[in-house]
Short mmCIF file of C-alpha atoms in Angstrom, two decimals:
data_model
loop_
_atom_site.label_atom_id
_atom_site.label_comp_id
_atom_site.label_asym_id
_atom_site.label_seq_id
_atom_site.Cartn_x
_atom_site.Cartn_y
_atom_site.Cartn_z
CA MET A 42 -16.41 137.71 218.57
CA MET A 43 -16.11 139.34 215.19
CA ASN A 44 -19.42 140.39 213.59
CA GLN A 45 -19.95 139.05 210.28
CA GLU A 46 -22.33 140.32 207.60
CA ALA A 47 -25.58 138.36 206.89
CA SER A 48 -25.50 135.95 203.93
CA LEU A 49 -28.44 134.88 201.91
CA GLU A 50 -28.96 131.97 204.21
CA VAL A 51 -30.19 134.30 206.72
CA THR A 52 -31.81 136.97 204.59
CA PRO A 53 -35.70 137.00 204.00
CA THR A 54 -36.68 135.79 200.71
CA TRP A 55 -39.09 138.72 200.32
CA ALA A 56 -35.99 141.05 200.51
CA VAL A 57 -34.03 139.16 197.92
CA ALA A 58 -37.14 138.91 195.60
CA GLY A 59 -37.75 142.70 196.08
CA VAL A 60 -34.25 143.66 195.14
CA CYS A 61 -34.27 141.33 192.09
CA CYS A 62 -37.60 142.74 190.97
CA ILE A 63 -36.20 146.23 190.96
CA LEU A 64 -33.08 145.25 189.17
CA ILE A 65 -35.11 143.50 186.47
CA PHE A 66 -37.58 146.43 186.10
CA LEU A 67 -34.63 148.81 185.59
CA ALA A 68 -33.02 146.53 182.99
CA LEU A 69 -36.30 146.29 181.10
CA ILE A 70 -36.73 150.01 181.03
CA ILE A 71 -33.17 150.57 179.65
CA GLU A 72 -33.79 147.88 177.00
CA HIS A 73 -37.07 149.36 175.93
CA ALA A 74 -35.61 152.81 175.81
CA LEU A 75 -32.67 151.76 173.65
CA HIS A 76 -35.12 149.82 171.41
CA ARG A 77 -37.33 152.89 170.95
CA LEU A 78 -34.41 155.00 170.20
CA THR A 79 -33.18 152.57 167.46
CA LEU A 80 -36.68 152.68 165.83
CA LEU A 81 -36.57 156.54 165.99
CA LEU A 82 -33.25 156.67 164.25
CA GLU A 83 -34.61 154.12 161.64
CA ARG A 84 -37.58 156.26 160.88
CA ARG A 85 -35.40 159.47 160.43
CA LYS A 86 -33.07 157.44 158.22
CA ARG A 87 -30.08 157.92 160.50
CA LYS A 88 -28.41 154.70 159.89
CA THR A 89 -24.94 155.86 160.82
CA LEU A 90 -26.23 156.96 164.20
CA ASN A 91 -27.72 153.44 164.71
CA GLN A 92 -24.11 152.11 164.06
CA ALA A 93 -22.90 154.71 166.72
CA LEU A 94 -25.54 153.32 169.17
CA ASN A 95 -24.41 149.85 168.48
CA HIS A 96 -20.83 150.93 169.29
CA VAL A 97 -21.92 152.41 172.55
CA LYS A 98 -23.88 149.25 173.41
CA ALA A 99 -20.75 147.17 172.68
CA GLU A 100 -18.65 149.33 174.98
CA LEU A 101 -21.23 149.09 177.71
CA ARG A 102 -21.23 145.29 177.28
CA ASN A 103 -17.32 145.38 177.70
CA LEU A 104 -17.62 147.39 180.85
CA GLY A 105 -20.21 145.09 182.16
CA PHE A 106 -18.07 142.00 181.48
CA MET A 107 -15.21 143.74 183.35
CA SER A 108 -17.36 144.41 186.31
CA LEU A 109 -18.69 140.75 186.25
CA LEU A 110 -15.12 139.42 186.08
CA LEU A 111 -14.04 141.54 189.03
CA THR A 112 -17.10 140.21 191.05
CA VAL A 113 -16.14 136.67 190.26
CA ALA A 114 -12.43 137.18 190.80
CA GLU A 115 -12.71 139.29 193.92
CA GLN A 116 -11.53 136.67 196.33
CA PRO A 117 -8.87 135.12 193.99
CA ILE A 118 -7.31 138.62 193.44
CA SER A 119 -7.31 139.49 197.08
CA LYS A 120 -5.37 136.06 197.75
CA ILE A 121 -2.50 137.11 195.51
CA CYS A 122 0.17 138.18 198.01
CA VAL A 123 3.09 140.62 197.29
CA PRO A 124 5.86 141.94 199.63
CA ALA A 125 4.77 144.76 202.01
CA SER A 126 7.54 147.04 200.57
CA LEU A 127 6.10 146.60 196.98
CA GLY A 128 2.54 147.25 198.23
CA ASP A 129 3.76 150.51 199.70
CA SER A 130 5.07 151.90 196.38
CA PHE A 131 3.32 154.00 193.78
CA LEU A 132 0.50 155.04 196.18
CA PRO A 133 -1.86 157.80 194.78
CA CYS A 134 -1.71 159.69 198.09
CA LYS A 135 1.45 160.80 200.00
CA ASP A 136 -0.02 160.28 203.52
CA ALA A 137 -1.94 157.12 202.63
CA ALA A 138 -2.10 154.69 205.43
CA PRO A 139 0.41 151.75 205.04
CA PRO A 140 -0.94 148.25 204.13
CA GLY A 141 -0.46 146.91 207.53
CA ARG A 142 -3.21 149.02 209.01
CA PHE A 143 -5.81 147.29 207.06
CA VAL A 144 -7.16 143.72 207.46
CA GLU A 145 -5.60 141.52 204.87
CA GLU A 146 -6.29 137.99 203.75
CA GLN A 147 -5.26 135.53 206.35
CA ALA A 148 -3.15 133.58 203.86
CA CYS A 149 -1.12 136.77 203.08
CA GLN A 150 -0.97 137.90 206.71
CA GLU A 151 0.66 134.65 207.79
CA LYS A 152 3.29 135.09 205.17
CA GLY A 153 4.01 138.75 206.34
CA ARG A 154 2.72 140.05 202.96
CA VAL A 155 -0.18 142.04 201.68
CA SER A 156 -2.88 141.47 199.10
CA LEU A 157 -2.28 142.62 195.49
CA VAL A 158 -5.72 144.35 195.60
CA SER A 159 -7.92 143.90 198.62
CA SER A 160 -11.55 143.00 198.48
CA VAL A 161 -12.50 146.56 199.40
CA GLY A 162 -10.34 147.88 196.53
CA THR A 163 -11.94 145.49 194.10
CA GLN A 164 -15.35 146.73 195.15
CA GLN A 165 -14.26 150.38 194.63
CA LEU A 166 -12.91 149.44 191.29
CA GLN A 167 -16.18 148.02 190.24
CA ILE A 168 -17.92 151.30 191.15
CA LEU A 169 -15.38 153.16 189.01
CA ILE A 170 -16.29 151.04 186.01
CA ILE A 171 -19.98 151.68 186.57
CA VAL A 172 -19.36 155.46 186.84
CA LEU A 173 -17.15 155.30 183.72
CA ALA A 174 -19.97 153.69 181.72
CA VAL A 175 -22.54 156.45 182.92
CA PHE A 176 -20.24 159.31 181.97
CA HIS A 177 -19.44 157.62 178.63
CA ILE A 178 -23.24 157.62 177.80
CA LEU A 179 -23.53 161.21 179.01
CA SER A 180 -20.60 162.30 176.89
CA CYS A 181 -22.09 160.65 173.82
CA LEU A 182 -25.48 162.35 174.41
CA GLY A 183 -23.80 165.66 175.00
CA THR A 184 -21.71 165.30 171.80
CA LEU A 185 -24.82 164.39 169.79
CA VAL A 186 -27.04 167.17 171.27
CA LEU A 187 -24.35 169.94 170.67
CA GLY A 188 -23.48 168.72 167.19
CA GLU A 189 -27.25 168.88 166.25
CA ALA A 190 -27.53 172.45 167.56
CA LYS A 191 -24.45 173.50 165.39
CA MET A 192 -26.13 171.80 162.39
CA LYS A 193 -29.43 173.74 163.00
CA LYS A 194 -27.33 176.85 162.68
CA TRP A 195 -25.87 175.83 159.31
CA LYS A 196 -29.29 174.68 158.18
CA ALA A 197 -30.31 178.36 157.92
CA TRP A 198 -27.18 179.30 156.00
CA GLU A 199 -27.94 176.47 153.57
CA GLU A 200 -31.52 177.63 153.05
CA GLU A 201 -30.16 181.16 152.38
CA THR A 202 -28.16 179.79 149.41
CA SER A 203 -31.47 179.27 147.41
CA THR A 204 -32.50 182.81 147.82
CA LEU A 205 -32.38 185.50 145.08
CA GLU A 206 -30.04 187.80 147.03
CA TYR A 207 -27.32 185.04 147.50
CA GLN A 208 -27.56 184.20 143.72
CA LEU A 209 -27.10 187.75 142.83
CA SER A 210 -24.30 188.43 145.21
CA ASN A 211 -22.37 185.25 143.97
CA ASP A 212 -23.26 185.65 140.29
CA PRO A 213 -20.14 184.47 138.44
CA ARG A 214 -20.73 187.24 135.85
CA ARG A 215 -20.02 189.75 138.64
CA PHE A 216 -16.25 190.13 139.01
CA LYS A 217 -14.92 191.24 142.48
CA LEU A 218 -11.57 191.89 143.92
CA THR A 219 -10.53 188.99 146.09
CA ARG A 220 -10.01 191.17 149.29
CA GLU A 221 -13.37 192.68 148.75
CA THR A 222 -15.25 189.47 149.03
CA SER A 223 -16.72 188.64 152.56
CA PHE A 224 -14.39 185.59 152.70
CA GLY A 225 -11.38 187.79 151.76
CA GLN A 226 -12.27 190.42 154.32
CA ARG A 227 -12.26 187.83 157.13
CA HIS A 228 -8.93 186.14 156.38
CA LEU A 229 -6.83 188.45 154.22
CA LYS A 230 -5.39 190.52 156.89
CA ILE A 231 -1.88 191.72 157.67
CA TRP A 232 -1.34 188.77 160.09
CA SER A 233 -2.32 186.25 157.53
CA ASN A 234 1.20 186.12 155.99
CA HIS A 235 3.05 185.73 159.26
CA HIS A 236 3.02 182.11 160.54
CA LEU A 237 3.25 182.89 164.21
CA PHE A 238 0.50 185.57 164.18
CA LEU A 239 -1.64 183.47 162.06
CA TRP A 240 -1.61 180.67 164.62
CA ILE A 241 -2.34 183.15 167.49
CA VAL A 242 -5.26 184.75 165.78
CA CYS A 243 -6.77 181.40 164.75
CA PHE A 244 -6.30 180.18 168.45
CA PHE A 245 -8.63 182.84 169.79
CA ARG A 246 -10.99 182.65 166.76
CA GLN A 247 -12.18 179.20 167.67
CA PHE A 248 -13.66 180.67 170.96
CA THR A 249 -15.51 183.36 169.24
CA ASP A 250 -16.72 182.65 165.72
CA SER A 251 -15.06 179.28 164.56
CA VAL A 252 -17.16 179.14 161.36
CA SER A 253 -18.71 182.33 159.86
CA LYS A 254 -21.25 182.53 157.24
CA ALA A 255 -18.58 183.55 154.65
CA ASP A 256 -16.50 180.56 155.61
CA TYR A 257 -19.44 178.11 155.05
CA PHE A 258 -20.47 179.77 151.79
CA SER A 259 -16.85 179.72 150.46
CA LEU A 260 -16.11 176.15 151.41
CA ARG A 261 -19.49 175.07 150.13
CA ARG A 262 -18.82 176.66 146.86
CA GLY A 263 -15.35 175.10 146.58
CA PHE A 264 -16.83 171.82 147.22
CA VAL A 265 -19.70 171.95 144.68
CA ALA A 266 -17.36 173.44 142.08
CA VAL A 267 -15.03 170.40 142.23
CA HIS A 268 -17.61 167.66 142.55
CA PHE A 269 -20.71 168.96 140.74
CA SER A 270 -21.67 171.34 137.94
CA GLN A 271 -22.07 175.09 138.43
CA ASP A 272 -25.84 175.19 138.59
CA CYS A 273 -26.23 172.24 140.91
CA LYS A 274 -28.62 172.60 143.77
CA PHE A 275 -26.70 170.58 146.22
CA ASP A 276 -27.81 170.54 149.96
CA PHE A 277 -24.34 170.79 151.45
CA ARG A 278 -25.70 170.83 154.99
CA LYS A 279 -27.35 167.37 154.54
CA PHE A 280 -24.04 166.06 153.39
CA LEU A 281 -22.26 167.58 156.43
CA GLN A 282 -24.94 165.99 158.66
CA ARG A 283 -24.17 162.61 157.29
CA SER A 284 -20.42 163.22 157.64
CA LEU A 285 -20.83 164.41 161.23
CA ASP A 286 -22.91 161.15 161.97
CA LYS A 287 -20.12 159.07 160.46
CA ASP A 288 -17.47 160.94 162.62
CA PHE A 289 -19.69 160.58 165.74
CA ALA A 290 -19.76 156.82 165.20
CA VAL A 291 -15.91 156.79 165.23
CA VAL A 292 -15.33 159.12 168.34
CA VAL A 293 -17.77 157.16 170.61
CA SER A 294 -16.01 153.79 170.10
CA ILE A 295 -13.22 152.96 172.58
CA SER A 296 -10.34 151.43 170.42
CA SER A 297 -7.70 149.10 171.91
CA TRP A 298 -5.07 151.82 171.91
CA ILE A 299 -7.35 154.08 174.06
CA TRP A 300 -7.69 151.22 176.54
CA ILE A 301 -3.89 151.06 176.72
CA CYS A 302 -3.68 154.79 177.21
CA ALA A 303 -6.27 154.53 180.02
CA VAL A 304 -4.14 151.88 181.86
CA PHE A 305 -1.16 154.20 181.58
CA LEU A 306 -3.16 157.15 183.02
CA ILE A 307 -4.19 155.05 185.86
CA PHE A 308 -0.49 154.06 186.51
CA PHE A 309 0.67 157.68 186.37
CA ASN A 310 -1.98 158.63 188.99
CA ALA A 311 0.62 157.88 191.69
CA TYR A 312 1.67 160.83 193.97
CA GLY A 313 5.19 161.24 192.61
CA PHE A 314 3.96 162.06 189.12
CA TYR A 315 1.67 165.02 190.25
CA SER A 316 -0.85 163.99 187.60
CA HIS A 317 -3.66 166.00 189.23
CA TYR A 318 -1.79 169.17 188.05
CA TRP A 319 -1.12 168.32 184.27
CA LEU A 320 -3.42 165.55 183.43
CA PRO A 321 -6.57 167.69 183.19
CA PHE A 322 -4.79 169.89 180.59
CA VAL A 323 -3.79 167.06 178.23
CA PRO A 324 -7.14 166.79 176.42
CA LEU A 325 -7.64 170.50 176.61
CA VAL A 326 -4.28 171.32 174.97
CA ILE A 327 -4.66 168.69 172.31
CA LEU A 328 -8.15 169.98 171.49
CA LEU A 329 -7.10 173.68 171.34
CA VAL A 330 -4.26 172.62 168.93
CA ILE A 331 -6.65 170.71 166.66
CA GLY A 332 -9.15 173.61 166.58
CA THR A 333 -6.38 176.02 165.80
CA LYS A 334 -5.04 173.82 163.01
CA LEU A 335 -8.50 173.62 161.48
CA GLU A 336 -8.89 177.44 161.61
CA VAL A 337 -5.38 177.76 159.97
CA ILE A 338 -6.37 175.51 157.13
CA ILE A 339 -9.49 177.62 156.27
CA THR A 340 -7.17 180.87 156.12
CA THR A 341 -4.44 178.96 154.26
CA MET A 342 -6.99 178.01 151.55
CA CYS A 343 -8.13 181.62 151.34
CA LEU A 344 -4.50 182.82 150.81
CA LYS A 345 -3.78 180.22 148.10
CA SER A 346 -6.78 181.31 146.21
CA SER A 347 -6.02 185.13 146.56
CA ASN A 348 -2.46 184.33 145.37
CA GLN A 349 -3.72 182.71 142.25
CA ALA A 350 -6.22 185.50 141.27
CA ILE A 351 -6.63 189.07 142.22
CA VAL A 352 -10.16 189.23 140.71
CA VAL A 353 -12.57 186.40 141.11
CA PRO A 354 -16.02 185.72 139.60
CA GLY A 355 -18.68 186.01 142.16
CA THR A 356 -16.67 184.91 145.14
CA ILE A 357 -13.57 182.98 146.19
CA SER A 358 -13.56 179.26 145.36
CA VAL A 359 -11.13 177.37 147.47
CA GLU A 360 -9.15 174.42 146.23
CA LEU A 361 -9.38 170.99 147.74
CA GLU A 362 -6.17 169.25 148.86
CA ASN A 363 -4.88 166.80 151.61
CA SER A 364 -1.60 168.76 151.79
CA ASN A 365 -3.23 171.20 154.28
CA PHE A 366 -3.57 168.63 156.86
CA TRP A 367 -0.77 167.05 159.04
CA PHE A 368 0.95 164.26 157.09
CA ALA A 369 -1.66 164.67 154.45
CA GLN A 370 -4.04 162.66 156.58
CA PRO A 371 -7.29 164.34 157.60
CA ARG A 372 -8.35 161.35 159.54
CA LEU A 373 -5.56 161.67 162.04
CA LEU A 374 -7.36 164.68 163.58
CA LEU A 375 -10.46 162.52 164.00
CA HIS A 376 -8.62 159.89 166.11
CA LEU A 377 -7.17 162.57 168.27
CA VAL A 378 -10.66 163.86 168.97
CA GLN A 379 -11.74 160.45 169.79
CA PHE A 380 -8.91 160.15 172.34
CA ILE A 381 -9.96 163.47 173.74
CA LEU A 382 -13.56 162.53 174.43
CA ILE A 383 -12.79 159.29 175.93
CA GLN A 384 -10.08 160.65 178.08
CA ASN A 385 -12.25 163.46 179.23
CA SER A 386 -15.06 160.94 180.15
CA PHE A 387 -12.53 159.06 182.24
CA GLN A 388 -11.39 162.24 183.89
CA LEU A 389 -14.98 163.32 185.02
CA ALA A 390 -15.73 159.65 185.88
CA PHE A 391 -12.69 159.55 188.20
CA PHE A 392 -13.62 162.87 189.81
CA THR A 393 -17.18 161.63 190.62
CA TRP A 394 -15.88 158.30 191.83
CA ALA A 395 -13.39 159.94 194.23
CA TRP A 396 -16.16 162.24 195.45
CA TYR A 397 -18.54 159.30 196.08
CA ASN A 398 -16.07 157.01 197.80
CA PHE A 399 -13.81 159.44 199.67
CA GLY A 400 -15.78 162.80 199.82
CA VAL A 401 -14.99 166.09 198.11
CA ARG A 402 -11.83 166.94 200.16
CA SER A 403 -9.95 163.66 199.67
CA CYS A 404 -6.34 163.10 199.05
CA PHE A 405 -7.28 163.28 195.31
CA HIS A 406 -8.63 166.69 195.53
CA ARG A 407 -7.47 168.52 198.70
CA GLU A 408 -7.99 172.09 197.51
CA VAL A 409 -10.89 173.93 195.99
CA ALA A 410 -8.63 174.74 193.10
CA ASP A 411 -8.16 170.95 192.42
CA ILE A 412 -11.92 170.55 192.32
CA ILE A 413 -12.38 173.33 189.91
CA LEU A 414 -9.53 172.33 187.77
CA SER A 415 -10.67 168.71 187.33
CA PHE A 416 -14.37 169.33 186.89
CA GLY A 417 -14.33 172.70 185.16
CA THR A 418 -11.75 171.52 182.60
CA GLY A 419 -13.76 168.42 181.76
CA VAL A 420 -16.92 170.35 181.17
CA LEU A 421 -15.07 172.87 179.07
CA VAL A 422 -13.42 170.21 176.99
CA GLN A 423 -16.70 168.50 176.40
CA PHE A 424 -18.42 171.56 175.19
CA LEU A 425 -15.61 172.86 172.84
CA CYS A 426 -15.17 169.40 171.41
CA ALA A 427 -18.85 168.69 170.73
CA TYR A 428 -20.00 172.23 169.68
CA VAL A 429 -16.86 173.62 168.09
CA THR A 430 -14.19 171.23 167.12
CA LEU A 431 -16.06 168.16 165.85
CA PRO A 432 -18.49 170.20 163.59
CA LEU A 433 -15.54 172.22 162.37
CA TYR A 434 -13.60 169.08 161.55
CA ALA A 435 -16.67 167.61 159.67
CA LEU A 436 -16.65 170.77 157.48
CA VAL A 437 -12.96 171.36 156.90
CA THR A 438 -12.09 167.84 156.04
CA GLN A 439 -14.48 167.91 153.15
CA MET A 440 -11.80 170.17 151.53
CA GLY A 441 -9.58 167.16 151.13
CA SER A 442 -8.40 165.72 147.80
CA SER A 443 -10.89 162.70 147.91
CA MET A 444 -14.54 162.75 148.24
CA LYS A 445 -16.05 161.00 151.20
CA GLU A 446 -18.55 158.12 150.87
CA THR A 447 -21.13 160.12 152.76
CA ILE A 448 -22.07 161.98 149.62
CA PHE A 449 -24.12 158.97 148.79
CA THR A 450 -27.09 157.96 150.87
CA ASP A 451 -27.19 154.72 152.87
CA GLU A 452 -29.42 152.98 150.34
CA VAL A 453 -26.97 154.00 147.42
CA MET A 454 -24.04 152.59 149.53
CA GLU A 455 -25.88 149.41 150.05
CA GLY A 456 -26.47 149.05 146.43
CA LEU A 457 -22.81 149.69 145.50
CA LYS A 458 -21.73 147.21 148.16
CA SER A 459 -24.13 144.54 146.76
CA TRP A 460 -22.70 145.23 143.31
CA LYS A 461 -19.31 144.75 144.47
CA LYS A 462 -20.08 141.55 146.23
CA ARG A 463 -21.82 140.14 143.21
CA ALA A 464 -19.12 141.15 140.92
CA ARG A 465 -16.49 139.42 143.09
CA LYS A 466 -18.65 136.27 143.06
CA ASN A 467 -19.18 136.35 139.22
CA LEU A 468 -15.44 136.84 138.75
CA ALA A 469 -14.66 133.84 140.98
CA ASN A 470 -17.21 131.81 139.00
CA GLN A 471 -15.72 132.81 135.66
CA ARG A 472 -12.03 131.97 136.77
CA SER A 473 -13.36 128.44 137.78
CA VAL A 474 -14.32 127.82 134.15
CA SER A 475 -11.93 126.06 131.76
CA SER A 476 -9.21 128.45 130.58
CA ASP A 477 -10.00 127.98 126.92
CA THR A 478 -13.33 129.82 127.40
CA PHE A 479 -12.72 133.59 126.84
CA LEU A 480 -16.18 134.91 126.19
CA PRO A 481 -18.22 136.02 129.25
CA ARG A 482 -21.11 133.71 129.97
CA PRO A 483 -24.54 135.08 129.37
CA TYR A 484 -26.31 136.30 132.54
CA THR A 485 -29.13 134.00 133.67
CA TRP A 486 -31.49 134.50 136.69
CA ARG A 487 -30.94 132.03 139.52
CA THR A 488 -33.76 130.31 141.37
CA ASP A 489 -33.36 132.70 144.48
CA GLU A 490 -33.41 135.71 142.19
CA ALA A 491 -36.52 134.44 140.32
CA SER A 492 -38.27 133.90 143.72
CA SER A 493 -37.36 137.21 144.86
CA SER A 494 -38.57 138.93 141.73
CA CYS A 495 -41.86 137.04 141.91
CA SER A 496 -42.42 138.29 145.38
CA ARG A 497 -42.16 141.95 144.33
CA ALA A 498 -45.39 143.98 144.23
CA PRO A 499 -47.10 144.07 140.69
CA GLY A 500 -46.37 147.22 138.81
CA LYS A 501 -43.11 148.01 140.69
CA PRO A 502 -40.01 148.55 138.43
CA GLU A 503 -37.73 145.55 138.56
CA PHE A 504 -34.12 146.32 139.64
CA ARG A 505 -31.43 144.24 138.13
CA TYR A 506 -27.96 144.28 139.55
CA PRO A 507 -25.13 144.60 137.06
CA SER A 508 -22.94 141.41 137.00
CA ARG A 509 -20.70 141.14 133.91
CA ARG A 510 -17.69 143.27 133.34
CA VAL A 511 -19.29 145.37 130.52
CA GLU A 512 -22.16 146.21 132.89
CA LEU A 513 -19.83 147.10 135.71
CA LEU A 514 -17.96 149.47 133.39
CA GLU A 515 -21.18 151.10 132.42
CA VAL A 516 -22.04 151.52 136.17
CA GLN A 517 -18.75 153.19 136.71
CA ARG A 518 -19.30 155.54 133.87
CA VAL A 519 -22.81 156.44 134.93
CA VAL A 520 -21.47 157.15 138.42
CA GLU A 521 -18.92 159.54 137.05
CA GLU A 522 -21.51 161.23 134.92
CA VAL A 523 -23.86 161.70 137.86
CA ILE A 524 -21.26 163.13 140.03
CA GLN A 525 -19.76 165.50 137.44
CA HIS A 526 -22.70 166.35 135.05
CA GLY A 527 -25.88 164.64 136.32
CA ALA A 528 -27.02 167.50 138.39
CA ASN A 529 -27.77 169.69 135.60
CA ASN A 530 -31.01 168.16 134.86
CA MET A 531 -32.30 167.63 138.25
CA PRO A 532 -32.20 169.29 141.60
CA ASN A 533 -30.10 167.67 144.29
CA ASP A 534 -31.00 167.76 147.99
CA GLY A 535 -27.67 166.29 149.25
CA GLU A 536 -28.33 162.84 147.84
CA VAL A 537 -27.17 161.45 144.52
CA SER A 538 -30.07 159.71 142.97
CA PHE A 539 -29.38 156.52 140.91
CA GLY A 540 -32.80 156.29 139.35
CA LEU A 541 -31.02 156.45 135.95
CA TRP A 542 -29.92 152.85 136.47
CA ARG A 543 -33.29 151.34 136.78
#
């Protein structure tokens, strides 16, 4: 007589209650930890990182739903029957046992067929989803920690810009030859004018000194010279921190096209495609190409500046333009980085899943070289992407033709969005008025506005949002003045203050 596993009908209630208690306890710990992390980010005013955390939560919910659906549909999926010849095709291992050696569903066995995915296969797929969720979290944490480490290094450089030594060495009243500046000495070499040699040198540069102090100072000077006045004390590092947080919120989310790529990667995991030889190198090659391109952009900007002037005041000031990027689209590189991180997480998760289910020396990884190739490449890609490429992207993409919205703080962005929403609402109300009315209606406080103003603390200056077209034009004028000339009268710590509007 065939032995069957015990169901809940014959399982002690204390055992079921104990398991449920442990699961509930772990779930509450995770929920409390996420809540504390959200409060910590709010206290540090890292709203963009909170958005990234919400993206991660959403992806974990999606993976949880997938696992739940597999649990519910385990029996129905195993009862889907396919011909034995079809079930023996596209196997991941060459010497895998044929389907006939395993116990199949009785309905399929009676028809001489095999299950589409057996119950055991469905359970293993559930484990793969859980492992993928764990590695997605670890990848996000690793990216965040390594990015913060790079920002701390740049913070010391930013503090150096306020020293007397830096101001004397970059005094615009002191003229220097372009090649004698620190930025020129780094990039204006014999190989700089040869396209092939330029790419080779920039390829190896990302492994040693991807961003030097001279690069940071020159790119900072070019950005400040375009968007602010000459004497502006702008905290460029804080601006880069907000930009890196914004980019992090993008790369941690799993878009629909990345899910499609993941399905194709699973399909090409069959034996005949030899994916274990070339698949680990796909994210590594793309990552190295992106890093090399970003290094080439820095050198190209230095070359263009040197061709325009042999002698420069203070130091080289680069020009900002989108034509330095592929298809004049800087954001294209960010989506490639997003694909690299997700694909790398999937690769490490698959390696761990195969190790857990089939052992270290399974048909997926027979040789020691296969293990080193899969695991070592994944760790290398994670480190290079989080510590080198992503911060380098956050720095170089500021050299585009347009200014990013992260130059404003989150509070300012919320105010601008509120003005935009209110302006649209007022325009819609004005269009609903009779066509013979041309003069704008006087602005009046509504009941909700009056109640909100009354609820304010006494003595606090009242903030009135602009509504009419004249006021909106005035807002636009003040924004332009603050960005271009407003920094002459007040120090700036990386945040544009809109106190003039109050």
